[in-house]
XYZ file of C-alpha atoms in Angstrom:
48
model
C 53.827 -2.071 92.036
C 52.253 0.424 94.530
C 53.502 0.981 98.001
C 51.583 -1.827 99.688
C 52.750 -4.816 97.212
C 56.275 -3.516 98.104
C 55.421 -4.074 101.597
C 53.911 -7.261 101.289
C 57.070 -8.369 99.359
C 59.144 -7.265 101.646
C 57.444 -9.713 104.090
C 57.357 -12.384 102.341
C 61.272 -12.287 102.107
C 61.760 -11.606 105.821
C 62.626 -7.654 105.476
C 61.817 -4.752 106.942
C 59.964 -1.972 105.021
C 62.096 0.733 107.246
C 65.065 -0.301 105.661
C 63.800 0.187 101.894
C 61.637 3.332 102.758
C 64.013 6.191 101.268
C 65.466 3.832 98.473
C 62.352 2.263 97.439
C 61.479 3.698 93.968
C 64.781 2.217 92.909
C 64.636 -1.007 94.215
C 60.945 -0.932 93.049
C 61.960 -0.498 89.333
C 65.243 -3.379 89.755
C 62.289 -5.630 90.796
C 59.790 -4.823 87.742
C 63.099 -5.217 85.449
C 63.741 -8.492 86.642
C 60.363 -9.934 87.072
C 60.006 -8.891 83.593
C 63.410 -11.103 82.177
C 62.186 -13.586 83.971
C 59.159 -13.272 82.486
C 60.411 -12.945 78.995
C 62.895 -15.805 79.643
C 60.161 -18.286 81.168
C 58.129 -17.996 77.523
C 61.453 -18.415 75.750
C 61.586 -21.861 77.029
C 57.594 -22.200 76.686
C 57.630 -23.045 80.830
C 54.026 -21.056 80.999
């Protein structure tokens, strides 16, 4: 997830990039973690 795909996230859920600017490689990789269990947990119940 690059920079811009943050942002765009960000909008979608009504927040503001200033606030995740300093913090954002860690909040980045919580993201990819979870979209990846859910991910994982989605084929476990054969929902894709």
């Amino acid at each position: 997830m690059d920079d811009n795909q943050f942002r765009k996230l960000l909008e979608r859920m009504n927040f503001f990039w200033s606030g995740y600017r300093k913090v954002r490689k860690g909040v980045k990789k919580r993201i990819k973690r979870h979209m990846r269990e859910v991910d994982k947990k989605t084929k476990a119940f054969g929902l894709k």
